[in-house]
Structure formats: structure tokens, C-alpha cells
Amino acid sequence: EAGVTQFPSHSVIEKGQTVTLRCDPISGHDNLYWYRRVMGKEIKFLLHFVKESKQDESGMPNNRFLAERTGGTYSTLKVQPAELEDSGVYFCASSARQGSLDGYTFGSGTRLTVV
Amino acid sequence: GQQLNQSPQSMFIQEGEDVSMNCTSSSIFNTWLWYKQEPGEGPVLLIALYKAGELTSNGRLTAQFGITRKDSFLNISASIPSDVGIYFCAGLNYGGSQGNLIFGKGTKLSVKP
């Protein structure tokens, strides 16, 4: 079974540009989560999809971040315009059941560097 | 919001030594988790603890869920070079609409052969 796949693995962009991160969850997992780790800090929750609906987006930093999951399969996280403080590693995770550890699996992350 | 205080921040040990790290929280969690992250990879679950007071082992790893449900520790015995990585504690309150994990800041472990 394929795991959670994230693309790209690395991205270096200039301040003010736009970047789109993609996450493909494990097939059949309705729950998809985005997290972010800024260097030296904790991994912080950004938002949670159940199928195509946003269940919880309380962790989204501001309106420069837009997450979508059209069709309830893969998800994208767009940052527009990017700022220096957006640098970090963005992780995606998926799980079979809401609020459960059942198959809760993380992807390898996208390392975003804004210069 | 909920926060986890994880310590130590980093550890430099000799191969063969035992390691201990811990996490405390100001609030209660239903489940405590310990993850390991290696360079270029995402966090991988090592141990999950579901009941207060529970002591669980996974090979050379042992973790305990505190009686108050506000703390946990992870021990690694007889460390080896492949134990190198960042270890994160995390809390989860399952049930209802919650599914997001609350993480500590991590303990970076370096093992000298």
C-alpha cells in the first residue's frame, strides 16, 4: 500500500511569490491533515479535511494560506503571497477514521524556504 | 491553546547508554504518542499510550502514560547509532470532531559510536 505522498519535497521561492504544495493521502482515507514545523519549534496543526469538507481550520496562520481538497482525494495548500516566516516543513497526514489513530500516517513533508 | 513541554531539547550520548525524555502538559489528553523523525522523512509512530498509568514497550523503547494524564516519558535502552533523530511527544483527544495532534518541540538525539 502506498503511503502518504507529498510533492514537491523541497521548494525555494522568493518572498511575494506563490507556492502550491500537494498531498496524496493513503487511498480510502477520508481524513487528511496539514501540519507545519518551523525550525526548532513544535509541529503545529494547520487544518483537517473530512473528505472534501474542512472539519477544522483553526490552525491556519492567516488568509495567505488556502487549502483545498476537491473531490475528496488529494489536497493542495497554496501560500500566496509567501513571506519569510512561512519557511518550514509542511507535513500532511491521513487517517481512516476521524479522531482515531487508525492508520494515521505522515508524509515525508515539503521543505519550504522563502528567501 | 494546549501546549506540550518536552525536555530535554537535545541530547548527545555515547552508544550503549540509556536515554530518557519527557513531556508535560497543562491539560489532559486521552492518548499520548511518541514519534521519531529522521532526516527527510515524516514522523513515524513509535508508541501509543491509551490509559493513565499504562507502561508500554516496543523493543528497546519504553513509554509511560502519567497517572494524571498530563505527562509521559520515553526511555531508550542501550542506544545504537540508528536511534539518531528527533523524538516528538504528541497528545490526542480522540472522539468527537477532533483528530489533530498536539506536538512537543522535540528532543534531538545524537549517538556517538
Coordinates of C-alpha atoms in Angstrom, one line a residue:
Chain A
E1 CA 0.0 0.0 0.0
A2 CA 1.4 3.4 -1.0
G3 CA 1.9 5.8 1.9
V4 CA 1.1 9.5 2.1
T5 CA 2.9 11.3 -0.8
Q6 CA 3.8 14.9 -0.8
F7 CA 5.1 17.0 -3.6
P8 CA 7.5 18.7 -4.0
S9 CA 9.9 17.5 -1.4
H10 CA 11.7 20.9 -1.4
S11 CA 10.8 24.4 -2.7
V12 CA 12.7 27.6 -2.6
I13 CA 10.8 30.7 -3.6
E14 CA 11.2 34.4 -3.2
K15 CA 9.2 36.5 -0.9
G16 CA 6.0 37.5 -2.6
Q17 CA 5.7 34.5 -4.9
T18 CA 3.1 31.8 -4.8
V19 CA 3.7 28.2 -3.9
T20 CA 1.4 25.2 -4.1
L21 CA 2.0 22.1 -2.1
R22 CA 0.3 18.8 -2.8
C23 CA -0.6 15.9 -0.7
D24 CA -1.9 12.5 -1.8
P25 CA -3.3 10.6 1.2
I26 CA -3.5 6.8 1.6
S27 CA -6.2 5.5 -0.7
G28 CA -9.5 5.3 1.1
H29 CA -8.5 7.7 3.9
D30 CA -11.3 10.2 4.3
N31 CA -9.3 12.3 6.9
L32 CA -6.5 14.5 5.7
Y33 CA -4.4 16.8 7.9
W34 CA -1.9 19.5 7.3
Y35 CA 0.8 20.4 9.8
R36 CA 3.8 22.7 9.8
R37 CA 7.1 22.7 11.6
V38 CA 9.0 26.0 11.7
M39 CA 12.7 25.3 12.6
G40 CA 13.2 24.5 16.2
K41 CA 9.5 24.7 17.1
E42 CA 6.8 22.1 17.5
I43 CA 4.9 20.5 14.7
K44 CA 1.7 22.6 14.6
F45 CA -1.7 21.6 13.3
L46 CA -3.0 23.7 10.4
L47 CA -6.2 22.1 9.2
H48 CA -8.2 18.9 8.9
F49 CA -10.4 17.7 6.0
V50 CA -13.0 15.1 6.1
K51 CA -13.4 14.1 2.5
E52 CA -13.7 17.4 0.7
S53 CA -15.0 19.4 3.7
K54 CA -12.9 21.5 6.1
Q55 CA -13.6 20.0 9.5
D56 CA -11.2 22.2 11.4
E57 CA -9.1 25.1 10.1
S58 CA -8.3 26.7 13.4
G59 CA -4.5 26.3 12.8
M60 CA -4.3 28.2 9.6
P61 CA -2.0 31.2 10.2
N62 CA -3.7 33.8 8.0
N63 CA -5.6 34.3 4.8
R64 CA -2.5 33.9 2.7
F65 CA -2.9 30.2 3.1
L66 CA -5.6 28.4 1.1
A67 CA -6.2 24.6 1.4
E68 CA -8.4 22.7 -1.0
R69 CA -9.4 19.1 -1.4
T70 CA -11.7 18.9 -4.4
G71 CA -13.3 15.5 -4.9
G72 CA -12.1 14.4 -1.5
T73 CA -8.9 12.8 -2.8
Y74 CA -5.6 14.8 -2.9
S75 CA -5.2 18.1 -1.3
T76 CA -3.3 21.3 -2.1
L77 CA -2.1 24.0 0.2
K78 CA -1.3 27.3 -1.5
V79 CA 0.6 30.1 0.0
Q80 CA 0.1 33.5 -1.7
P81 CA 2.0 35.7 -1.3
A82 CA 4.7 33.9 0.6
E83 CA 6.5 35.6 3.4
L84 CA 9.8 34.8 5.1
E85 CA 8.1 33.4 8.2
D86 CA 6.3 30.8 6.1
S87 CA 9.5 28.8 5.8
G88 CA 9.4 25.4 7.4
V89 CA 8.5 21.8 6.7
Y90 CA 4.9 21.2 5.8
F91 CA 3.6 17.7 6.7
C92 CA 0.5 16.0 5.5
A93 CA -1.1 13.1 7.3
S94 CA -4.1 10.9 6.6
S95 CA -6.2 8.6 8.7
A96 CA -9.1 6.2 8.1
R97 CA -11.3 7.3 10.9
Q98 CA -11.9 10.7 12.4
G99 CA -10.2 11.3 15.7
S100 CA -8.6 7.9 15.6
L101 CA -5.0 6.7 15.2
D102 CA -6.3 4.1 12.8
G103 CA -3.7 4.2 10.0
Y104 CA -2.7 7.8 11.0
T105 CA 0.3 8.2 8.7
F106 CA 2.5 11.2 7.9
G107 CA 4.1 12.0 4.6
S108 CA 7.8 12.9 4.3
G109 CA 7.0 16.6 4.1
T110 CA 7.7 19.6 1.9
R111 CA 10.6 21.8 3.0
L112 CA 9.6 25.3 2.0
T113 CA 12.3 28.0 2.0
V114 CA 11.2 31.6 1.4
V115 CA 14.1 34.0 0.6
Chain B
G1 CA -4.3 26.6 23.4
Q2 CA -2.9 23.2 24.6
Q3 CA 0.8 23.0 24.7
L4 CA 3.3 20.3 25.5
N5 CA 6.6 21.0 27.2
Q6 CA 9.2 18.5 26.0
S7 CA 12.6 18.1 27.5
P8 CA 15.5 17.9 27.0
Q9 CA 15.8 19.8 23.8
S10 CA 18.8 17.8 22.7
M11 CA 21.0 15.0 23.9
F12 CA 24.4 13.9 22.9
I13 CA 25.2 10.4 24.2
Q14 CA 27.6 7.5 23.7
E15 CA 26.4 4.3 22.0
G16 CA 25.2 1.9 24.6
E17 CA 23.9 4.5 27.0
D18 CA 20.3 4.7 28.1
V19 CA 18.2 7.8 27.2
S20 CA 15.2 9.4 28.9
M21 CA 13.0 12.2 27.7
N22 CA 9.7 13.5 28.9
C23 CA 6.7 15.6 28.2
T24 CA 4.3 17.6 30.4
S25 CA 1.1 19.3 29.6
S26 CA -1.2 21.8 31.4
S27 CA -4.2 19.9 30.1
I28 CA -5.4 16.3 29.9
F29 CA -5.1 14.1 26.8
N30 CA -6.9 10.8 26.1
T31 CA -3.9 9.5 24.3
W32 CA -0.1 10.1 24.4
L33 CA 2.1 9.3 21.5
W34 CA 5.8 9.2 20.8
Y35 CA 7.1 9.7 17.3
K36 CA 10.5 9.6 15.7
Q37 CA 11.5 11.8 12.8
E38 CA 14.6 11.0 10.7
P39 CA 16.1 13.5 8.2
G40 CA 13.9 13.8 5.1
E41 CA 11.1 11.8 6.5
G42 CA 7.9 12.4 8.3
P43 CA 7.2 11.5 11.9
V44 CA 6.8 7.8 12.5
L45 CA 4.8 6.5 15.4
L46 CA 6.8 4.5 18.0
I47 CA 4.4 4.0 20.8
A48 CA 0.8 5.0 21.6
L49 CA -0.5 5.1 25.2
Y50 CA -4.2 5.0 25.8
K51 CA -4.7 4.6 29.6
A52 CA -3.4 6.6 32.5
G53 CA -0.6 4.7 34.2
E54 CA 0.0 2.5 31.2
L55 CA 3.5 1.3 30.6
T56 CA 4.3 0.1 27.1
S57 CA 7.4 -1.3 25.5
N58 CA 8.4 -1.6 21.9
G59 CA 11.8 -3.3 21.7
R60 CA 14.3 -1.1 23.4
L61 CA 11.8 1.7 23.9
T62 CA 9.6 2.0 26.9
A63 CA 7.0 4.7 27.4
Q64 CA 4.6 5.5 30.2
F65 CA 1.3 7.5 30.4
G66 CA 1.3 9.5 33.6
I67 CA -1.4 8.9 36.2
T68 CA -2.7 12.5 35.9
R69 CA -2.8 12.1 32.1
K70 CA -0.8 15.2 31.8
D71 CA 2.7 13.7 31.3
S72 CA 4.6 10.9 29.7
F73 CA 8.2 9.7 29.4
L74 CA 10.1 7.7 26.8
N75 CA 13.1 5.6 27.6
I76 CA 15.5 4.1 25.1
S77 CA 17.8 1.5 26.5
A78 CA 21.3 0.6 25.1
S79 CA 21.2 3.2 22.4
I80 CA 22.6 2.5 18.9
P81 CA 23.7 4.9 16.1
S82 CA 20.4 4.3 14.2
D83 CA 18.5 5.8 17.2
V84 CA 19.6 9.2 15.9
G85 CA 16.7 11.5 15.1
I86 CA 14.2 13.9 16.6
Y87 CA 11.7 12.4 19.0
F88 CA 8.4 14.1 19.5
C89 CA 5.7 13.6 22.1
A90 CA 2.2 14.3 21.0
G91 CA -1.2 14.3 22.6
L92 CA -4.5 13.4 21.0
N93 CA -8.1 13.8 22.2
Y94 CA -9.9 11.4 20.1
G95 CA -13.7 11.3 19.8
G96 CA -16.0 14.0 18.6
S97 CA -14.6 16.1 15.8
Q98 CA -11.0 16.3 17.0
G99 CA -8.3 14.5 15.2
N100 CA -5.4 16.9 15.3
L101 CA -2.3 16.0 17.2
I102 CA -0.6 18.5 19.6
F103 CA 3.1 18.1 19.5
G104 CA 6.0 19.0 21.7
K105 CA 9.1 20.8 20.3
G106 CA 11.1 17.6 20.0
T107 CA 14.2 16.1 21.5
K108 CA 17.1 15.8 19.1
L109 CA 19.1 12.7 19.9
S110 CA 22.7 12.3 18.7
V111 CA 24.5 9.0 19.4
K112 CA 28.3 8.8 19.2
P113 CA 29.6 5.3 18.1

